[in-house]
Coordinates of C-alpha atoms and ligand atoms in Angstrom, one line a residue:
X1 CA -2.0 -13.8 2.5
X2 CA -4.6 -11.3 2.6
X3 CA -6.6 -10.4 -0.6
X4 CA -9.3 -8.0 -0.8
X5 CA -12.3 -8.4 -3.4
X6 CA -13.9 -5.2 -4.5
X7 CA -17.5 -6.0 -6.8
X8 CA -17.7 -3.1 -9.1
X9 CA -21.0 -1.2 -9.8
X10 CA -22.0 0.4 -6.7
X11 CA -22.7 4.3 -6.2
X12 CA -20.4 5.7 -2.7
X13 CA -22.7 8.3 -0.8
X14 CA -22.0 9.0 3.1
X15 CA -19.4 10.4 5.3
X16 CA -16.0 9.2 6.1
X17 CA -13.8 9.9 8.6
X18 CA -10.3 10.9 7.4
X19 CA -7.6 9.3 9.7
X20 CA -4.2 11.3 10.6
X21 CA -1.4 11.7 8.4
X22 CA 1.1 8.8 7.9
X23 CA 3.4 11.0 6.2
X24 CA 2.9 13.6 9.1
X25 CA 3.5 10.9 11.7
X26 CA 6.5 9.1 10.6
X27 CA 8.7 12.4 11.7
X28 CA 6.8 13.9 13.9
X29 CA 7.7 9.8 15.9
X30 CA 11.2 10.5 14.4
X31 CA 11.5 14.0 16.5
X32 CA 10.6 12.4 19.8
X33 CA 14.2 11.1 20.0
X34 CA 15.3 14.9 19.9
X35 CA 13.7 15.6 23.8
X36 CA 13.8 13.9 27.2
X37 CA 10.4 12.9 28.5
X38 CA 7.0 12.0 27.2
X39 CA 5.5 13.2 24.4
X40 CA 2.1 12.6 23.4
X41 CA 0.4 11.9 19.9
X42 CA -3.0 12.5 19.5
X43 CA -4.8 11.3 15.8
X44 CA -1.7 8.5 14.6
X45 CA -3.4 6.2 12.1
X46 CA -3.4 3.0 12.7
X47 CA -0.8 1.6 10.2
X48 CA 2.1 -0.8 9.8
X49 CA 4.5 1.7 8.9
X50 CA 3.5 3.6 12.6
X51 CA 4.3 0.0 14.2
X52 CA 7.4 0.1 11.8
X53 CA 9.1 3.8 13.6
X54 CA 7.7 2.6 16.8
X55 CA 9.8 -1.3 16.8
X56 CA 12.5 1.5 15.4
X57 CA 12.3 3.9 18.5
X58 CA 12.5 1.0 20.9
X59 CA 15.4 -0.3 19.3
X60 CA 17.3 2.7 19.9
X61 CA 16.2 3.2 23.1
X62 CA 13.0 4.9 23.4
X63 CA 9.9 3.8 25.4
X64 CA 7.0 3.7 23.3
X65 CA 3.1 3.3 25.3
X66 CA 0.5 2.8 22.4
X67 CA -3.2 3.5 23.0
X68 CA -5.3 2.9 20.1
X69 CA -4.5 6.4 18.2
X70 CA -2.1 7.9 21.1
X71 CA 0.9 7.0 20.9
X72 CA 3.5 7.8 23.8
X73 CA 7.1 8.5 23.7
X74 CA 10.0 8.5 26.0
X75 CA 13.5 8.9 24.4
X76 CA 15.3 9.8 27.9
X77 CA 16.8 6.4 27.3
X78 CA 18.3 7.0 23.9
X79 CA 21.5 5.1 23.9
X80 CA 21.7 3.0 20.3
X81 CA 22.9 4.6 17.4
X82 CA 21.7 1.7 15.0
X83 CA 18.9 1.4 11.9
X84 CA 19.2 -2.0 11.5
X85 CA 18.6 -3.5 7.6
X86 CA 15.8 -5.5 8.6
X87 CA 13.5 -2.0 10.0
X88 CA 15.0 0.0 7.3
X89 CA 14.3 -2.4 4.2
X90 CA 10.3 -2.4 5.9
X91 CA 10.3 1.2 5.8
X92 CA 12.1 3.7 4.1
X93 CA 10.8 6.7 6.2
X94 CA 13.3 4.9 8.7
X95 CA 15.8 7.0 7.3
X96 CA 13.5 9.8 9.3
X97 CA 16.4 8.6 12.7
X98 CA 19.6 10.2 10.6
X99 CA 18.9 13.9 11.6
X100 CA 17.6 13.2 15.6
X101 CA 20.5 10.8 16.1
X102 CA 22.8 12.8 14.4
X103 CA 21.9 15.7 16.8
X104 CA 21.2 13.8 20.4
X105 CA 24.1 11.1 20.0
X106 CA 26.3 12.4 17.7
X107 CA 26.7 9.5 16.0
X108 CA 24.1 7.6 13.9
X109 CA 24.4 4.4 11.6
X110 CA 21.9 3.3 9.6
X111 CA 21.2 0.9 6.7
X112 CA 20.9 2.6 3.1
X113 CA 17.5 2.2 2.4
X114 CA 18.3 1.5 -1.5
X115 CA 15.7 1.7 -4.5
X116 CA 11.8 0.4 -3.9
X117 CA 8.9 -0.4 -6.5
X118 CA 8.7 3.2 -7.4
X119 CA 12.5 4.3 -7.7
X120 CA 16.1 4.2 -7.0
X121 CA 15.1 7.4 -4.0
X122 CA 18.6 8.5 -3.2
X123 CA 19.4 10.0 0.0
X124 CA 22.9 12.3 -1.3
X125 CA 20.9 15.6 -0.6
X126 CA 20.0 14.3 3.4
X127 CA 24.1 13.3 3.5
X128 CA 25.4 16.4 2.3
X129 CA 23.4 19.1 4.2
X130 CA 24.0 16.7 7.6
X131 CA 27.9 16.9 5.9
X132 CA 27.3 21.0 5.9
X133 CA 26.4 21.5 9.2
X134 CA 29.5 19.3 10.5
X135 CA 29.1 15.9 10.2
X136 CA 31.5 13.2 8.2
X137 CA 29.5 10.8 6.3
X138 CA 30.8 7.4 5.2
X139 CA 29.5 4.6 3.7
X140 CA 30.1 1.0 4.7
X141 CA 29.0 -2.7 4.5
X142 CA 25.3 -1.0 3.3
X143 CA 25.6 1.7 5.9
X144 CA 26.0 5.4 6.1
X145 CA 27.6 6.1 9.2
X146 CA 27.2 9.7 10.8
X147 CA 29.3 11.8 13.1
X148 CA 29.6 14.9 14.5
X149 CA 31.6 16.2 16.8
X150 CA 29.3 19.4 17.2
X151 CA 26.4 20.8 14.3
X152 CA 26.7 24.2 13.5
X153 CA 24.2 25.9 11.6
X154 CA 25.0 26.9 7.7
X155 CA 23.4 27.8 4.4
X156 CA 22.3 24.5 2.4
X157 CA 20.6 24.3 -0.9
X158 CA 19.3 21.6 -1.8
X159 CA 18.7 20.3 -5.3
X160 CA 15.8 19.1 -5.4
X161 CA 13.2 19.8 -3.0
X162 CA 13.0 16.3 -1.0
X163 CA 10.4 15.5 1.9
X164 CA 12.1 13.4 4.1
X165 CA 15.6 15.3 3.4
X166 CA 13.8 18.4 4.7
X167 CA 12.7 16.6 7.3
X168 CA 16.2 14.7 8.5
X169 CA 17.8 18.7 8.3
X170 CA 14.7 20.3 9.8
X171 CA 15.6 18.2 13.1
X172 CA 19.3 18.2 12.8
X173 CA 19.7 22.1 12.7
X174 CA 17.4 22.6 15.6
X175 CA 20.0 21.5 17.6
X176 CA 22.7 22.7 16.2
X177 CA 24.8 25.7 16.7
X178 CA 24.0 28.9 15.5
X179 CA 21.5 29.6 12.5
X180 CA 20.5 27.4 9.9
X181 CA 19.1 28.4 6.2
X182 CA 17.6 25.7 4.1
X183 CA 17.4 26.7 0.7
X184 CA 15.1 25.3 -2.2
X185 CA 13.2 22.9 0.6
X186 CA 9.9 20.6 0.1
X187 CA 6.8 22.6 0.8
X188 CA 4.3 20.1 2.0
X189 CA 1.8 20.6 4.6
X190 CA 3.4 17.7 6.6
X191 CA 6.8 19.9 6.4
X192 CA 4.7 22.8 8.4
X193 CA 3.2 19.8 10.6
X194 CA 6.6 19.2 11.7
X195 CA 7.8 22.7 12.2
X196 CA 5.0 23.4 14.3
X197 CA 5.6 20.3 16.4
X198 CA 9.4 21.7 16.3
X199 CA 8.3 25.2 17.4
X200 CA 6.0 23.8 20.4
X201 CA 9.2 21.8 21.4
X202 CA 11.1 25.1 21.8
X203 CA 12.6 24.5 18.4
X204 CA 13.0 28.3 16.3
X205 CA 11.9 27.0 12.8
X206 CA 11.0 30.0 10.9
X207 CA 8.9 29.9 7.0
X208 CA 7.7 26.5 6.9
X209 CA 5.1 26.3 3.8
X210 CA 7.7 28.5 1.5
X211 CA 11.2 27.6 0.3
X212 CA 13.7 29.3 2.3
X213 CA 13.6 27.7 5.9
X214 CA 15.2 29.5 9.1
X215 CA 16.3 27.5 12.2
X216 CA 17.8 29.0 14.8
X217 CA 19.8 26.1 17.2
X218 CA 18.5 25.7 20.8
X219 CA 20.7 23.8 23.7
X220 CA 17.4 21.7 24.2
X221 CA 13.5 20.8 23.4
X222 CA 11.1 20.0 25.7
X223 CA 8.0 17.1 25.6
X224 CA 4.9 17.9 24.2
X225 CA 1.6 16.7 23.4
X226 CA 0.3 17.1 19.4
X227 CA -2.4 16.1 17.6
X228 CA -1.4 14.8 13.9
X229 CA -2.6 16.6 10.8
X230 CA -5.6 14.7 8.8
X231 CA -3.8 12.6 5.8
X232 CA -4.6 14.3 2.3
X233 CA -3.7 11.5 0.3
X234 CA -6.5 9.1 2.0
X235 CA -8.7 11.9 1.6
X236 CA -7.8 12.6 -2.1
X237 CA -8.4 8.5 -2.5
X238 CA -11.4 9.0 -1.4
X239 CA -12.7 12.2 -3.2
X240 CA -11.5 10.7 -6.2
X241 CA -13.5 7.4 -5.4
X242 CA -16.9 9.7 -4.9
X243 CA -16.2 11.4 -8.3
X244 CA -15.8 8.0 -10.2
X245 CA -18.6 6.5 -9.0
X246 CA -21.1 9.6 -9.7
X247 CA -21.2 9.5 -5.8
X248 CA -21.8 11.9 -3.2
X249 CA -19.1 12.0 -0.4
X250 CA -18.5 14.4 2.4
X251 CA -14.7 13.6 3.2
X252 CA -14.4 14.6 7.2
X253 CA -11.7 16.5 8.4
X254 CA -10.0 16.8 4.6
X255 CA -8.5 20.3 4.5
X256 CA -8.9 22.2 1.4
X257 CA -5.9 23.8 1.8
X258 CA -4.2 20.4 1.7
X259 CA -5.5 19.8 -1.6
X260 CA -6.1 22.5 -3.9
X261 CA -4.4 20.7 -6.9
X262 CA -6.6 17.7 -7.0
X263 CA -9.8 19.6 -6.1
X264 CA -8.8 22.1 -9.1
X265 CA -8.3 18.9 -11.6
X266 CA -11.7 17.0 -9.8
X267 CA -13.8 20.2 -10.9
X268 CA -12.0 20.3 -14.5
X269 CA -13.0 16.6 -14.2
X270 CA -16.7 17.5 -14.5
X271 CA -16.8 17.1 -10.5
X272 CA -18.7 19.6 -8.0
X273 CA -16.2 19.7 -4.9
X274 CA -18.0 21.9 -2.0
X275 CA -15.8 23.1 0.7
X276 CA -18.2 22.6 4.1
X277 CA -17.2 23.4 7.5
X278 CA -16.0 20.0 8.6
X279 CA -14.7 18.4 5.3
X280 CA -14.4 18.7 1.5
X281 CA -18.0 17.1 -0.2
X282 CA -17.4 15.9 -3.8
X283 CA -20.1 14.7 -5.9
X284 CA -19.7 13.1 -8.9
X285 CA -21.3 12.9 -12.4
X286 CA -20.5 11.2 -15.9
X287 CA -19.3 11.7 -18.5
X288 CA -16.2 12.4 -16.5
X289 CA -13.8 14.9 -18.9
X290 CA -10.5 14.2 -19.8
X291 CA -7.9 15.9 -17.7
X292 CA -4.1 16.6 -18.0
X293 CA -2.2 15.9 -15.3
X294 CA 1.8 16.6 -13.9
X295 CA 2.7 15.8 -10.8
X296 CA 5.0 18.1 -9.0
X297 CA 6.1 18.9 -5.0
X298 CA 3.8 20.8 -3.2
X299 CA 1.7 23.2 -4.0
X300 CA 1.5 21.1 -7.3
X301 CA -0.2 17.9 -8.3
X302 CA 1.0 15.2 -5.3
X303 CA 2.5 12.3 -7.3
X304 CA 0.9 10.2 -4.3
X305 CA -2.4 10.3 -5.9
X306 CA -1.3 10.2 -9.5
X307 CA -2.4 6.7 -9.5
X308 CA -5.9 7.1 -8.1
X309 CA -6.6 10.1 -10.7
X310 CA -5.3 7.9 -13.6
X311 CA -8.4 5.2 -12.6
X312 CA -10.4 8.6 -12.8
X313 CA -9.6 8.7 -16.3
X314 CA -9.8 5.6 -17.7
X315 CA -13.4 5.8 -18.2
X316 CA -13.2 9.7 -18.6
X317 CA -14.1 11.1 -22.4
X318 CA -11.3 11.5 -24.6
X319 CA -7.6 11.6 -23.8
X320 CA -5.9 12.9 -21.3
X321 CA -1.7 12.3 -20.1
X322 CA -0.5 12.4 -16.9
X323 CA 3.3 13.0 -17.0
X324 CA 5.2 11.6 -13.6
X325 CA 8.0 13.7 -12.4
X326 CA 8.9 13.0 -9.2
X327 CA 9.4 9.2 -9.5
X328 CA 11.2 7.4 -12.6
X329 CA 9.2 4.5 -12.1
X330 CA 5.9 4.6 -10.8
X331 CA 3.3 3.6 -13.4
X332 CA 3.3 0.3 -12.3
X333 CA -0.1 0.0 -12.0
X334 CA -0.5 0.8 -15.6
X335 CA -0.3 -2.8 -16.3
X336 CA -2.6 -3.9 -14.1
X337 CA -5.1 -1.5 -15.1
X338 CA -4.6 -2.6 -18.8
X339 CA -5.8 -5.8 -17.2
X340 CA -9.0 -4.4 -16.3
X341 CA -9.9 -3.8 -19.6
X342 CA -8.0 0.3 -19.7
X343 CA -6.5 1.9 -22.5
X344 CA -3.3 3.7 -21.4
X345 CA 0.6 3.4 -23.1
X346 CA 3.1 4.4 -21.3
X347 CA 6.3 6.9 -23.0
X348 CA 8.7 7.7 -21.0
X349 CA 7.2 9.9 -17.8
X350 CA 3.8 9.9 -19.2
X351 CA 1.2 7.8 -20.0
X352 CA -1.5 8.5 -22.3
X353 CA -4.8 7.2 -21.5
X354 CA -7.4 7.0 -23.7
X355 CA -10.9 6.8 -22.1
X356 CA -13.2 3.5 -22.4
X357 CA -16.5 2.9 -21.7
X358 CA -16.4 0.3 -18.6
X359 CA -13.6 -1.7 -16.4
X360 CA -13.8 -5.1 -16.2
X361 CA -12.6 -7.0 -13.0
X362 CA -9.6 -9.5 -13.1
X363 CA -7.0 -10.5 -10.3
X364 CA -4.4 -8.0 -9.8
X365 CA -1.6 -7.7 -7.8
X366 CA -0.5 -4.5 -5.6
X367 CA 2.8 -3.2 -6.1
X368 CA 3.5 -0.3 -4.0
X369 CA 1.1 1.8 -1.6
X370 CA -0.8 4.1 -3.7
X371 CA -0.6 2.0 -6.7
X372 CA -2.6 -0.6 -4.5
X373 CA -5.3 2.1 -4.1
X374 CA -5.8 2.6 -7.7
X375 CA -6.7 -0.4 -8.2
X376 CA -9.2 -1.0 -5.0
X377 CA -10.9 2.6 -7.2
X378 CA -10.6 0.3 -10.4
X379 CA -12.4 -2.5 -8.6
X380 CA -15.0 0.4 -7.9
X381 CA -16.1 0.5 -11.3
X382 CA -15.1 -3.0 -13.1
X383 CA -17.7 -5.3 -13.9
X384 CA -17.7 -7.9 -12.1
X385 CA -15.5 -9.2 -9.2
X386 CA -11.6 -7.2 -8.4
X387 CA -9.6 -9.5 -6.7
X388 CA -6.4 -8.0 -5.4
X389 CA -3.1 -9.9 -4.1
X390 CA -0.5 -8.5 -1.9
X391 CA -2.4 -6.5 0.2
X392 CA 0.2 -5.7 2.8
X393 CA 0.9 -2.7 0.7
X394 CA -2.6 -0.7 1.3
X395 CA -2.4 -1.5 5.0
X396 CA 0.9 0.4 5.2
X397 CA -0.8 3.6 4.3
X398 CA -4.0 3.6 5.0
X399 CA -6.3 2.3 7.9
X400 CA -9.7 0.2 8.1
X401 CA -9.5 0.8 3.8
X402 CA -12.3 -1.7 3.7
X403 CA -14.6 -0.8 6.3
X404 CA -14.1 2.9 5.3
X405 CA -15.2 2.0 1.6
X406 CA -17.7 -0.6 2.8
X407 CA -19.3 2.4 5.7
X408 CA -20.0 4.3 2.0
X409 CA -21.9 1.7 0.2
X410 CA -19.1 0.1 -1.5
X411 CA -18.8 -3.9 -1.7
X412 CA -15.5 -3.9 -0.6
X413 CA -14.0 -6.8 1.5
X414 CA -11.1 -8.5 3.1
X415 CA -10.6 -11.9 3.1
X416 CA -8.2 -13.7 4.8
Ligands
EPU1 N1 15.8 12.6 -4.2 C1 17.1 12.7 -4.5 N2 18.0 12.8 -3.5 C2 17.6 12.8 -2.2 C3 16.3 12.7 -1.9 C4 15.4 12.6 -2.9 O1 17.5 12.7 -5.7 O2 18.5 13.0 -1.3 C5 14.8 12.5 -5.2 C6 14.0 11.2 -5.2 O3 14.7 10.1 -5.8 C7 12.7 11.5 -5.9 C8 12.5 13.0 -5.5 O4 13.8 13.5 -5.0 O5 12.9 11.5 -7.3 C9 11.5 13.2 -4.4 O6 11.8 12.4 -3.3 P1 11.5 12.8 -1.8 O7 12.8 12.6 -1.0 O8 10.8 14.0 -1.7 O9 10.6 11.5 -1.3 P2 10.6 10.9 0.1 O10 10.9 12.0 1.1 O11 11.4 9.7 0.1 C10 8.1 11.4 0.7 C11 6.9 10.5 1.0 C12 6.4 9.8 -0.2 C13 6.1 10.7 -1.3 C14 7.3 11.6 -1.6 C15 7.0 12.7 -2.6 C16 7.2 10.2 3.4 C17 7.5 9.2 4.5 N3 7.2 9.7 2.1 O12 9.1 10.5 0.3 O13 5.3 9.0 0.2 O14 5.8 10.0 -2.5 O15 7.8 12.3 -0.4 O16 6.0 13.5 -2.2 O17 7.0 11.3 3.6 C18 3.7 7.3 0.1 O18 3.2 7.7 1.2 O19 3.2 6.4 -0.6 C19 5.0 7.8 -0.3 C20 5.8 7.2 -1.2

């Protein structure tokens, strides 16, 4: 298995290129099953999880052409109504299927994803809004099987304002009948990615980027080409990396808008973060300050780089507690970090870390995506040699990690 060695010490200056969106691409792929034709992708990273939805579309039917970062698909053949366990339990965007199959087939089955490394995730809140606009939902043998005789549009709150359930309803109601409110919904920028891919479909997806969503149901979408979003979590890694390192890092393509949270807490941080005309530069200088941190859904604090920010503090001056309430379990990193030589305790959804003067390297082991770029950041500044196990995490999320790092100075390598 892969590892990647990381020697601590080095200053990151440069440029680098931020790649598209993961998060953005997984439905975006998903939404291809709603139209007949090709549609084009411009900008998909280069990731596992990308091959992941693409083996998925095949299996139910789709043609899928792949061209370094264009990717092609052609759902006119749609005909399987099946996520089977073994694509699901790779990925759990997979899920990303319910909503399109729901609405093309009328019938979808698809293995329960179940809990990962950071949380049990549920999926009740995708169920019952598919159950509001029609559909009967069972469960079976580790399935939840979906049909509908016909969608019609309704008024759905949900409870808590979930990404991918957004998502799965976004695509459902837009063919359903009638009009479609979605109440209390996730606010991300990849939500407004998908709307507008929606909308240049033919789709009638009204106030993506606020709460309240409108969808008014159309008989049919047509193929387009889109280019995906740039990926704010890659570039918050790597804006965080440039202020841990007392670097100087123009992040390309990064879009301030994308990120105000963590460019708000990298400037309380004792960062400078300049907004240029082709990315976000962040330069870095020490003593770093301690920062308090909460993650929240969008616009707040993304809980996909509360791992990466907690590295920023570990060497930061003082105390500072980053309280995690998204996931109920994702401070798994905190252990290896303590490892390296950190000072953080855990209680309940925070964790209290109290600043030290250095890292030091140690083998560590990758646990879940983001939580295996915290520690490629701690590897930045350990003394010594980071070697890290289980790397099939990071390449999940995010592409050419080494070269990228490497490109800015950074000793950062793969080996096989
Ligand atoms: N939740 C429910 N019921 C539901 C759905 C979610 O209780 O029906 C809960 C979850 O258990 C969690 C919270 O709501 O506590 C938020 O989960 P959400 O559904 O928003 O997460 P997701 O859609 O499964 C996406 C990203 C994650 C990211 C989260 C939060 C994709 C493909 N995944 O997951 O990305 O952490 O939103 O922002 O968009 C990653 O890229 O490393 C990653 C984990």
């Amino acid at each position: 298995m892969d590892r990647i060695i990381v020697e601590g010490g080095r200053t990151l200056s440069g440029e680098v290129q931020v790649s598209g969106a993961k998060n953005a691409a997984l439905p975006i792929l998903a939404a291809s099953l709603l139209v007949d034709g090709w549609n084009t992708f411009y900008n998909v990273p280069e990731l596992q999880d990308i091959n992941t939805i693409g083996l998925l579309l095949e299996h139910l039917g789709a043609k899928v052409e792949k061209d370094g970062h264009t990717i092609k698909v052609d759902a006119s053949g749609l005909c399987e109504t099946e996520a089977p366990y073994d694509l699901v339990r790779r990925m759990r965007a997979s899920v990303l299927v319910l909503g399109p199959l729901t609405a093309r087939l009328k019938k979808a089955r698809v293995s329960l994803p179940g809990g990962c490394a950071i949380g049990a995730r549920p999926i009740d809140q995708h169920l019952r809004g598919l159950e509001m606009l029609g559909a009967t939902v069972e469960l079976s043998h580790g399935y939840v099987e979906v049909q509908a005789e016909k969608l019609r549009g309704a008024d759905i709150y949900l409870d808590t304002p979930t990404v991918t359930g957004t998502e799965n309803l976004m695509m459902a109601a837009c063919l359903a009948e009638g009009v479609t409110i979605l109440r209390n919904v996730a606010r991300e920028p990849e939500i407004v990615a998908l709307a507008d891919l929606l909308n240049r479909m033919g789709g009638k997806v009204e106030g993506a980027g606020s709460p309240v969503l409108t969808i008014t149901g159309v008989e049919a979408l047509n193929p387009v080409e889109f280019s995906i979003i740039p990926d704010r979590i890659e570039a918050g890694t790597f804006m965080v990396a440039a202020a841990l390192t007392e670097g100087n890092v123009l992040v390309k393509d990064a879009v301030p808008a994308h990120l105000q949270a963590l460019i708000s807490k990298l400037r309380l941080a004792g960062a400078t973060v300049t907004e240029e005309h082709n990315g976000i530069r962040v330069q870095g200088k020490r003593p770093i300050c301690s920062v308090d941190v909460k993650t929240l859904p969008h616009p707040g604090f993304p809980t996909d780089m509360q791992a990466q920010f907690m590295v920023l503090m570990t060497t930061a001056k003082g105390l500072s507690v980053i309280a995690e309430t998204i996931f109920e379990n994702r401070f798994i990193h905190v252990s290896e970090l303590v490892r390296m030589g950190a000072n953080i305790s855990i209680s309940q959804n925070s964790a209290v870390i109290r600043g030290v003067k250095h890292l030091s390297a140690a083998p560590v082991m990758a646990t879940d995506l983001r939580a295996s770029a915290s520690l490629i950041l701690a590897g930045l500044i350990a003394q010594g040699s980071t070697e890290i196990h289980r790397v099939y995490h990071i390449d999940r999320g995010y592409e050419s990690i080494e070269q990228k790092f490497s490109q800015l100075g950074a000793a950062v390598r793969r080996v096989k």
